[in-house]
Every structure is written in structure tokens, then in C-alpha cells.
PDB file of C-alpha atoms in Angstrom:
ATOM      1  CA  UNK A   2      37.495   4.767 -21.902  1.00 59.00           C
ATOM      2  CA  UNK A   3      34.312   5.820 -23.300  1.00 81.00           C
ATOM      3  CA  UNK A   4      31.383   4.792 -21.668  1.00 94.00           C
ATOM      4  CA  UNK A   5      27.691   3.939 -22.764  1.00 97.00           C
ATOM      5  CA  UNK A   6      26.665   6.389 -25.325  1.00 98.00           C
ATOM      6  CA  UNK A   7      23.048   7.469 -26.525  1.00 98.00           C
ATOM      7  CA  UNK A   8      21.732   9.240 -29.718  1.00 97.00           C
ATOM      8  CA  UNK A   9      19.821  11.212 -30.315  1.00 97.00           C
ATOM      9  CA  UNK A  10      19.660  12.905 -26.998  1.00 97.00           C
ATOM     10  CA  UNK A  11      16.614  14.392 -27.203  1.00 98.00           C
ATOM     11  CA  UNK A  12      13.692  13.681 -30.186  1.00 98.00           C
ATOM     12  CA  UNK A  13      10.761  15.459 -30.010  1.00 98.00           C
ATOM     13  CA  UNK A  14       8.052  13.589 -32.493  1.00 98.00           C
ATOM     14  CA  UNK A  15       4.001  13.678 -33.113  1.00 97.00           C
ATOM     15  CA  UNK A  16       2.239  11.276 -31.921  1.00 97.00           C
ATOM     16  CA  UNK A  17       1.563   8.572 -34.659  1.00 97.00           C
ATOM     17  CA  UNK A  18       4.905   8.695 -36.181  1.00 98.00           C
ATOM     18  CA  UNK A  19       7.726   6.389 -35.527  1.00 98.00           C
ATOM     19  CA  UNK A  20      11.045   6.531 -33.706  1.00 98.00           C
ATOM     20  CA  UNK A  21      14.347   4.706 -33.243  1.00 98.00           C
ATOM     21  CA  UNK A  22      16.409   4.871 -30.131  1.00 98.00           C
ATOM     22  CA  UNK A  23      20.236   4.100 -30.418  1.00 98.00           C
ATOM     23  CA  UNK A  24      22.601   3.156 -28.113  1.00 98.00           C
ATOM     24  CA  UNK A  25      26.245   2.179 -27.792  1.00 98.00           C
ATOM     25  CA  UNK A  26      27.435   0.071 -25.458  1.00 97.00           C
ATOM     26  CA  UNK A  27      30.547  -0.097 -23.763  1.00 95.00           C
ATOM     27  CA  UNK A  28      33.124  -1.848 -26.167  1.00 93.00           C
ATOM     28  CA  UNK A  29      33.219  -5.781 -24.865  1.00 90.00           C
ATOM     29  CA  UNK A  30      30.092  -5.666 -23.084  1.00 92.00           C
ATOM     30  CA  UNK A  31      27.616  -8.434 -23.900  1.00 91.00           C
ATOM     31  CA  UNK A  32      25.062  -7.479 -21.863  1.00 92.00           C
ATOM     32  CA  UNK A  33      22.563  -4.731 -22.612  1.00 95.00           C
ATOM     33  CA  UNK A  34      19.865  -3.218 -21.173  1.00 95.00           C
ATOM     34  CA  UNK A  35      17.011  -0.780 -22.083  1.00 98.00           C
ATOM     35  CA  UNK A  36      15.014   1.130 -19.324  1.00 98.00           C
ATOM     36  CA  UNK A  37      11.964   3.912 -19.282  1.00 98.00           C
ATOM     37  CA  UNK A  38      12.454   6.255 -16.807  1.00 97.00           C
ATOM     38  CA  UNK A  39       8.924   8.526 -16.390  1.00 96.00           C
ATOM     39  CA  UNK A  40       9.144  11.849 -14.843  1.00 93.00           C
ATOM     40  CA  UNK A  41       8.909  11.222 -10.935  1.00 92.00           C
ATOM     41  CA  UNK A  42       9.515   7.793 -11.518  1.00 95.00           C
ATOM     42  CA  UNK A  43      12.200   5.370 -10.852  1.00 96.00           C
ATOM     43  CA  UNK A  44      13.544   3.762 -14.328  1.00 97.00           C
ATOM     44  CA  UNK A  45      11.659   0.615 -15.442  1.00 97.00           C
ATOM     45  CA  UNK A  46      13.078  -2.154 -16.789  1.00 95.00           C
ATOM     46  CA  UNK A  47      11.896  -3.124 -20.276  1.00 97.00           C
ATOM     47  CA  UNK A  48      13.942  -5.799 -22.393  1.00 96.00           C
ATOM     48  CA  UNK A  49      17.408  -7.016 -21.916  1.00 93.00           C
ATOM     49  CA  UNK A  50      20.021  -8.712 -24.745  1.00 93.00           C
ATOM     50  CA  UNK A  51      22.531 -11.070 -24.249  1.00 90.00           C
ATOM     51  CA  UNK A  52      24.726 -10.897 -27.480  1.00 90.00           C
ATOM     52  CA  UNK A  53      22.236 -10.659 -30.242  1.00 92.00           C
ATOM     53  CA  UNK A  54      19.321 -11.912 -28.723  1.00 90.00           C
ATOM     54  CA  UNK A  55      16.610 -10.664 -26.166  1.00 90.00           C
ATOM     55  CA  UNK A  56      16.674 -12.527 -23.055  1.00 88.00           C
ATOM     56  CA  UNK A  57      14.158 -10.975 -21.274  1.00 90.00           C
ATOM     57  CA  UNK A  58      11.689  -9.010 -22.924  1.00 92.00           C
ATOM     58  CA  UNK A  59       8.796  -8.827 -20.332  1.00 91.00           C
ATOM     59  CA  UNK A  60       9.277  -5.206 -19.630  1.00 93.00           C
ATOM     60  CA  UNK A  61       8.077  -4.145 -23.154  1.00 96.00           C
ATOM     61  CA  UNK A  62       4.807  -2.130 -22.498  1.00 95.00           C
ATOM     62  CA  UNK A  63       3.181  -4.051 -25.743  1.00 95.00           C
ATOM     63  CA  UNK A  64       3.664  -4.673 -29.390  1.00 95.00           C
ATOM     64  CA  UNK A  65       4.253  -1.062 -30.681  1.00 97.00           C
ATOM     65  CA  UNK A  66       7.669  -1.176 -29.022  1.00 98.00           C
ATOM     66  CA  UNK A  67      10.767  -3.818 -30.023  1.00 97.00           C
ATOM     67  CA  UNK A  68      14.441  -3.635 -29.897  1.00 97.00           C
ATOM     68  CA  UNK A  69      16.744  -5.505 -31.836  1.00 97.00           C
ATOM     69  CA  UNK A  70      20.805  -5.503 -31.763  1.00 96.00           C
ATOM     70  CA  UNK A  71      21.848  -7.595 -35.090  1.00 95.00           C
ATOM     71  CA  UNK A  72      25.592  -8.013 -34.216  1.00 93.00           C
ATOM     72  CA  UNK A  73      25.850  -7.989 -30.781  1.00 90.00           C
ATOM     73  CA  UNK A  74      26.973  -4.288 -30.502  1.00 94.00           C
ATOM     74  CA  UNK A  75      24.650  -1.377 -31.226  1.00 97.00           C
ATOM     75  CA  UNK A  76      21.175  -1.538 -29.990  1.00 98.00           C
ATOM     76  CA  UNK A  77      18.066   0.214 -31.429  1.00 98.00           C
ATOM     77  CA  UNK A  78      14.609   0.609 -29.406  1.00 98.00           C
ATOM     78  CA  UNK A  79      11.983   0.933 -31.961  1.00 98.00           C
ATOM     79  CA  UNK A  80       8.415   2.807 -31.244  1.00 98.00           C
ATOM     80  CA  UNK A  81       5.802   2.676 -33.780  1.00 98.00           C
ATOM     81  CA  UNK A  82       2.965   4.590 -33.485  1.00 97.00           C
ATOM     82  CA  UNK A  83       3.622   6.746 -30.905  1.00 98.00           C
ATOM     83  CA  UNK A  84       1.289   7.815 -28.264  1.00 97.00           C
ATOM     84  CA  UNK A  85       1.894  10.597 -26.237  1.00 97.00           C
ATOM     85  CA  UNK A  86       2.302   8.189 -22.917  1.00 96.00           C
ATOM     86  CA  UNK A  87       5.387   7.182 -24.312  1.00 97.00           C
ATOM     87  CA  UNK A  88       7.024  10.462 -23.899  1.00 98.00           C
ATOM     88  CA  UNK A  89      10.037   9.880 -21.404  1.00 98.00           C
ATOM     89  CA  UNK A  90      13.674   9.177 -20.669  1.00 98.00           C
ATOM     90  CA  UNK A  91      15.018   6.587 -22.402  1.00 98.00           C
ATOM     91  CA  UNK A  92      17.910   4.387 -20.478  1.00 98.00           C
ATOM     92  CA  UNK A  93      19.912   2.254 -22.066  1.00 98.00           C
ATOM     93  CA  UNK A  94      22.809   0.081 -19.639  1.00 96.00           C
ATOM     94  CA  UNK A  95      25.839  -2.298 -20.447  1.00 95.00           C
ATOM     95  CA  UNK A  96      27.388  -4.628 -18.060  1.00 92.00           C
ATOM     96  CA  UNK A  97      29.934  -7.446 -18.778  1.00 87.00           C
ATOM     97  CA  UNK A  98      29.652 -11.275 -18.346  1.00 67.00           C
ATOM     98  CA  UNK A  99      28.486 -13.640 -20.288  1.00 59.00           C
ATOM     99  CA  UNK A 100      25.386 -14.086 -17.385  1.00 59.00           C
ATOM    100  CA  UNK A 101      25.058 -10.317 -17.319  1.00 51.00           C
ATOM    101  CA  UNK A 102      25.808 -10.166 -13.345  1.00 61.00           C
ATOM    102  CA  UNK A 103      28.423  -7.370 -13.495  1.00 76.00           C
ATOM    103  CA  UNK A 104      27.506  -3.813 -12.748  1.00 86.00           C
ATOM    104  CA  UNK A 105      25.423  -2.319 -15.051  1.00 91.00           C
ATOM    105  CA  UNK A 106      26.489   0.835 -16.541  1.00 94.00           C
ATOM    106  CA  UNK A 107      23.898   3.389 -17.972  1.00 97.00           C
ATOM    107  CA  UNK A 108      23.747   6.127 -20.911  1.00 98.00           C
ATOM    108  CA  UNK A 109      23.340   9.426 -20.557  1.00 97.00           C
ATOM    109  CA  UNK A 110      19.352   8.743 -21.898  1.00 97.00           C
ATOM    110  CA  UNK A 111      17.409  10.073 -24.791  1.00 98.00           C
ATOM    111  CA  UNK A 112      14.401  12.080 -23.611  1.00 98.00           C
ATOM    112  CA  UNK A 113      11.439  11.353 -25.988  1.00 98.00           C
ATOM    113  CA  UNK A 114       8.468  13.716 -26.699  1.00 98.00           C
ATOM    114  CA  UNK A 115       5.738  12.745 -28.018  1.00 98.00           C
ATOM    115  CA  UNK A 116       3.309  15.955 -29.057  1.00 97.00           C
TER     116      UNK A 116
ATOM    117  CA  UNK B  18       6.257  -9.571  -7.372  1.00 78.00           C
ATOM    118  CA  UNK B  19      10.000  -7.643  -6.890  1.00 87.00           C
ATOM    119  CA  UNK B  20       9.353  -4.486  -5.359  1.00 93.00           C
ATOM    120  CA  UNK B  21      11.279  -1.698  -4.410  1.00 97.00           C
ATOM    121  CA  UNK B  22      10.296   1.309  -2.260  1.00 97.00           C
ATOM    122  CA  UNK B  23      11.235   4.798  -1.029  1.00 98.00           C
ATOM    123  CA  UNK B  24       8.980   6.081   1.244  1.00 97.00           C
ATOM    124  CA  UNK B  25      10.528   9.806   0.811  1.00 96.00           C
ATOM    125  CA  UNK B  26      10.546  11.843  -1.972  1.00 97.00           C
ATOM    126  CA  UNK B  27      12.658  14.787  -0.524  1.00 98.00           C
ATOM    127  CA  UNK B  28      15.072  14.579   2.097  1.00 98.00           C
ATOM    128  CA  UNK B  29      16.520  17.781   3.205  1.00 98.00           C
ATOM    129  CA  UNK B  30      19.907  17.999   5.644  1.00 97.00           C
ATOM    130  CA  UNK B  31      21.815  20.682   6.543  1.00 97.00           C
ATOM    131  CA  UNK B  32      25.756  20.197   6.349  1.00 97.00           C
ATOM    132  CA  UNK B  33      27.147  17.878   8.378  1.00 97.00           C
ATOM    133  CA  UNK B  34      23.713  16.123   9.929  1.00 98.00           C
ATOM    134  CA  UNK B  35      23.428  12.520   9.473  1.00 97.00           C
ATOM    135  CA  UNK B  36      21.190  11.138   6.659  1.00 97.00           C
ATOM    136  CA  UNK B  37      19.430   8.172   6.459  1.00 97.00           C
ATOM    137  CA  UNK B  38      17.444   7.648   2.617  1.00 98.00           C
ATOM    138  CA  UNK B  39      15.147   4.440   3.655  1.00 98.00           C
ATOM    139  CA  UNK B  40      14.970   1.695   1.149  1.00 98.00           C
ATOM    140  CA  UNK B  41      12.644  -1.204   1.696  1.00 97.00           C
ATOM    141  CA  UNK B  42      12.038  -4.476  -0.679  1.00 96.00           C
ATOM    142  CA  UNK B  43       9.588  -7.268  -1.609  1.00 94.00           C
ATOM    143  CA  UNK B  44      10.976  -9.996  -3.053  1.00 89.00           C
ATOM    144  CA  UNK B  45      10.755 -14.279  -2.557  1.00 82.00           C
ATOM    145  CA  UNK B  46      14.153 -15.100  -2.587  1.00 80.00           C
ATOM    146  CA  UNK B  47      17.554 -13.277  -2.121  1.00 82.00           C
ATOM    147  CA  UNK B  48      18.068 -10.288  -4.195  1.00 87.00           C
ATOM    148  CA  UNK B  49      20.742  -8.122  -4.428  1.00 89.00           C
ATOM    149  CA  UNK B  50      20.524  -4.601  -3.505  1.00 93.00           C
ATOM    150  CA  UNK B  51      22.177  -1.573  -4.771  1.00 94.00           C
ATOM    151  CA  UNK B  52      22.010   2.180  -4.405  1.00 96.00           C
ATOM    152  CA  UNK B  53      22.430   4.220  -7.335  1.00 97.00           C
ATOM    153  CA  UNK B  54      22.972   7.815  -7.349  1.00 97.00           C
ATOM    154  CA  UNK B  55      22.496  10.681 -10.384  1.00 97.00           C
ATOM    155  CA  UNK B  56      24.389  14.009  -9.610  1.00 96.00           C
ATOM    156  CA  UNK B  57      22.860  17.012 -11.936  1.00 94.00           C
ATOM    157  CA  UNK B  58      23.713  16.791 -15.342  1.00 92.00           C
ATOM    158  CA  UNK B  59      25.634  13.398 -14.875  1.00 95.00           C
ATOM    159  CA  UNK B  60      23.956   9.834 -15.710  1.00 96.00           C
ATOM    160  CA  UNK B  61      22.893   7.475 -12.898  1.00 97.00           C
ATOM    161  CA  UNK B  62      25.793   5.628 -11.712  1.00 95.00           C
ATOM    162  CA  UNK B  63      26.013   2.680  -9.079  1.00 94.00           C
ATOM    163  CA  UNK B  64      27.341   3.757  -5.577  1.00 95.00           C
ATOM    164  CA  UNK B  65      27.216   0.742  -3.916  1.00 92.00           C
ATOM    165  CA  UNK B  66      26.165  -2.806  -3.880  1.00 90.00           C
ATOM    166  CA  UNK B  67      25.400  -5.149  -0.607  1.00 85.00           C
ATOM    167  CA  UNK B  68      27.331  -7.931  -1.383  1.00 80.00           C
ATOM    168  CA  UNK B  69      30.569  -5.892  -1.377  1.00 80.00           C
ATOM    169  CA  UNK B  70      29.751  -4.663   2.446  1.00 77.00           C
ATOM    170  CA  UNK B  71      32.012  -1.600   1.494  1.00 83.00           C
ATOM    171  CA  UNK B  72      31.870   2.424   2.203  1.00 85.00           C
ATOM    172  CA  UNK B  73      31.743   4.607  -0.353  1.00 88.00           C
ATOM    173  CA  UNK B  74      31.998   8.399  -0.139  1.00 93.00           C
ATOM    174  CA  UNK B  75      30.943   7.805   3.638  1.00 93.00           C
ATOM    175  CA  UNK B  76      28.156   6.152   2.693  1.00 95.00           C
ATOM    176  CA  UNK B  77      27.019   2.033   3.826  1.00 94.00           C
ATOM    177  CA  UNK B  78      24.340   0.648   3.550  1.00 94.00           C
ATOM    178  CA  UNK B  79      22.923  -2.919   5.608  1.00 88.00           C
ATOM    179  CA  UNK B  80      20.892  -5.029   4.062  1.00 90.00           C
ATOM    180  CA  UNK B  81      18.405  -6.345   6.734  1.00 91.00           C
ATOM    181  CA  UNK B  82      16.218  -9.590   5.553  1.00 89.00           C
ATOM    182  CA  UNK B  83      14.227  -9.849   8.603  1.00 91.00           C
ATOM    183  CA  UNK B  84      13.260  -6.058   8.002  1.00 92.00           C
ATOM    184  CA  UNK B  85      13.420  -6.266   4.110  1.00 94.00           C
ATOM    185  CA  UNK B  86      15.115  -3.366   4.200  1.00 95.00           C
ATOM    186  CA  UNK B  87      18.942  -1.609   2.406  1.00 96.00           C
ATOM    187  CA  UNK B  88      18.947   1.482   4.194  1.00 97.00           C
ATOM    188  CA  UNK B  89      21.579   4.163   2.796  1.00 97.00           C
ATOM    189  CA  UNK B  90      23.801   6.120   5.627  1.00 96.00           C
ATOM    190  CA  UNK B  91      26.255   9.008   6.213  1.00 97.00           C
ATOM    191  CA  UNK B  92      27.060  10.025   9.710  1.00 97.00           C
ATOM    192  CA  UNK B  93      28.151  13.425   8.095  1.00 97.00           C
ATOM    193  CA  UNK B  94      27.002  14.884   4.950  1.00 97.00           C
ATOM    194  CA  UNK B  95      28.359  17.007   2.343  1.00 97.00           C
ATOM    195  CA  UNK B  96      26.807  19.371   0.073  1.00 97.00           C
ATOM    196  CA  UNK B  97      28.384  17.329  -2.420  1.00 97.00           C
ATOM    197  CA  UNK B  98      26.281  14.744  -1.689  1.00 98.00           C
ATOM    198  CA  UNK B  99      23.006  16.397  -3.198  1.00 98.00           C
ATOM    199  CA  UNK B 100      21.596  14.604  -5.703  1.00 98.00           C
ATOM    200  CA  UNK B 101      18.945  11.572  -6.320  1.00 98.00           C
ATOM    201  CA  UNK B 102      19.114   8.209  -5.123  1.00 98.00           C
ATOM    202  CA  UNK B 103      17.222   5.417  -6.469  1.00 98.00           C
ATOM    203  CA  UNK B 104      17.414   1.745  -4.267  1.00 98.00           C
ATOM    204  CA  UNK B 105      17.071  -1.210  -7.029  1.00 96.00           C
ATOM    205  CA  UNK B 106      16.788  -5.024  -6.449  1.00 93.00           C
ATOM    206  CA  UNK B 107      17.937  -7.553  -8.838  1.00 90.00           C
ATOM    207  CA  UNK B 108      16.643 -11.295  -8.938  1.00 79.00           C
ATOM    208  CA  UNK B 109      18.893 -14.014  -7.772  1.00 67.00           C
ATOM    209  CA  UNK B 110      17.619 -16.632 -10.201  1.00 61.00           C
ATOM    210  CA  UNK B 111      18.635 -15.652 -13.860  1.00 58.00           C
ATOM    211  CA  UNK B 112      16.239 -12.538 -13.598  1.00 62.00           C
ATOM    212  CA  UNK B 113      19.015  -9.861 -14.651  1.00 78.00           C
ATOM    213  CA  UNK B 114      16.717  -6.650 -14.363  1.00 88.00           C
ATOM    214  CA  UNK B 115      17.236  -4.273 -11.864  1.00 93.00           C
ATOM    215  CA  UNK B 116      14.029  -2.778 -10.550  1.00 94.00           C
ATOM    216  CA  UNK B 117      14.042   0.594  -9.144  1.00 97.00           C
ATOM    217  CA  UNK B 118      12.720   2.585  -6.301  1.00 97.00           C
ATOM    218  CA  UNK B 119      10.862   6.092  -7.112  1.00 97.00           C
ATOM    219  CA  UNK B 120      14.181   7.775  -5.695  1.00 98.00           C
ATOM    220  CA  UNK B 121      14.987   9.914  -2.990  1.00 98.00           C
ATOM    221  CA  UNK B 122      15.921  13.664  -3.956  1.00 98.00           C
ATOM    222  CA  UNK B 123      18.544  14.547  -1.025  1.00 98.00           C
ATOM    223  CA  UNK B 124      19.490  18.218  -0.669  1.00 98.00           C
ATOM    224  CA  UNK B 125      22.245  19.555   1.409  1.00 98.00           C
ATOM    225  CA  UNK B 126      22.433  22.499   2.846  1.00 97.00           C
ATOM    226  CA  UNK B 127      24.898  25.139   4.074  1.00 95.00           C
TER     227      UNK B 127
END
């Protein structure tokens, strides 16, 4: 079946503007996941959903970023003013369970550049 | 603090060697550990997970408490097996996050 899918896959933006990050999970997965994965870095956890709402959002670096997914499905990561420290990888995951212990499975990733 | 760490950026083998990518952990409590692996071009995928104490592609992994540490082996490698490997830890207490290691580029030679 088709697995966790990204767009765009690349977005190259300058800095200042806004961005939105999709991502589709897996169909039946209630878990989702976003991570930031620098270059020479290991990806970083930043906010996690459970159906429609965020049950952990302590990874988000601080107010310019936020991620909502309104029916449970499709997520969007939202950037505003972008600096050019945000530029990276862009994970997003899906994992079943209704307490989000299954395996996580990831997206291909949108790489993010920020001029 | 949940911690992961791989002390080596670059581990180089030739065909057939054994391979050891070290993993080591901080964490209060009893995580789980997994290994996940990203072959070029290809997204980061799990290859295994402690609590299923099972070999995959030749590869196991222990995880030792007293040591704090989820070592990855293969006895043999393949060339196949060249790509990155990132350790991650997750939480045992609601905490669903996994947190990552810097990863471990392994390269495989002829």
C-alpha cells in the first residue's frame, strides 16, 4: 500500500516569507509525527498528533512554527517568518495505535531552503 | 534528559569484516531502543527494535542497561549494507518521541 507521503519535496523560499509543509499519512494511522532533520544531524523530534490534536508539542523550536491536522488525516507544518536557520529536512512519520506505540513510519521529507 | 549518542561518524569495512556501529543512551527509566537505517535515495526506515530480540539482515543488536548501551552487529558485511544508521530511544512513560543519534555513515567496501 502506499506509504507516508510528503509535498512539496523540495521548497526553496526567502527568508521572511511563509511556508506550509504537507504530509499524508498512512491511511488508518492515528498517530503522526513531525521531525527536523539538520544536515549532519540526527532528526529531531518536534510535535506529535494523536487524531486531531497535538499531544506533544515540546519539540517546536518557538512560536513562528505550528502544525495543525483538522480531521485527523492530513497534516500541515506551518513556518512564518522564515529565518534562514530553518532551512532543513522536513520528516514527517505515521504509526498506528490509539497510544501511538507501533512503529513509526517516515516520509520521504521535504527539504526546506530558506535564502 | 533522553539522550542518544554515536560516537562515530564514519565507519568504513571492507566486505565481509565484522561491524560494530556503537550506540550509547541516557535516559531515567526504560526506553526502548531502535536502529534505523536510510539506504541512498530511500527514506529512513526501522531495522530493528530491542524488545523483539530478533536478526535482521544479519544484523542484532543487545541492549545493555548496566552499560547504557544498543550496540548494532554483523559478523559479515555486505556492500549492501552501506548506508546511515541512526540509534533512537523512545520514553517508556507516555513520551511517544523518538530521539535520535547523529548517525553512523557505514561504507562497505569491495
Amino acid at each position: 500500500g502506499a506509504g507516508v507521503s510528503q509535498t512539496p519535496s523540495n521548497k526553496v523560499t526567502e527568508k521572511g516569507k511563509y511556508v506550509e509543509l504537507r504530509c499524508d499519512p498512512i491511511s488508518g494511522h492515528t498517530a503522526l509525527y513531525w521531525y527536523r532533520q539538520s544536515l549532519g544531524q540526527g532528526p529531531e523530534f518536534l510535535i506529535y498528533f494523536q487524531g486531531t490534536g497535538a499531544a506533544d508539542d515540546s519539540g517546536l523550536p518557538n512560536d513562528r512554527f505550528f502544525a495543525v491536522r483538522p480531521e485527523g488525516s492530513v497534516s500541515t507544518l506551518k513556518i512564518q517568518r522564515t529565518e534562514r536557520g530553518d532551512s532543513a529536512v522536513y520528516l514527517c512519520a505515521s504509526s498506528l495505535g490509539t497510544s501511538g506505540s507501533g512503529e513509526q513510519y517516515f516520509g520521504p521529507g521535504t527539504r526546506l531552503t530558506v535564502t | 534528559a533522553q539522550r542518544v549518542t554515536q560516537p562515530e561518524k564514519l565507519l568504513s569495512v571492507f566486505k565481509g569484516a565484522p561491524v560494530e556501529l556503537k550506540c550509547n543512551y541516557s535516559y531515567s527509566g526504560s526506553p526502548e531502543l531502535f536502529w534505523y537505517v536510510q539506504y541512498s535515495r530511500q527514506r529512513l526506515q526501522l531495522l530493528l527494535r530491542h524488545i523483539s530480540r530478533e536478526s535482521i539482515k544479519g544484523f542484532t543488536a543487545d541492549l545493555n542497561k548496566g552499560e547504557t548501551s544498543f550496540h548494532l552487529k554483523k559478523p559479515f558485511a555486505q556492500e549492501e549494507d552501506s548506508a546511515m544508521y541512526y540509534c533512537a530511544l523512545k520514553g517508556h512513560t507516555g513520551f511517544q518521541k523518538l530521539v535520535f543519534g547523529t548517525g553512523t555513515r557505514l561504507l562497505v567496501s569491495p
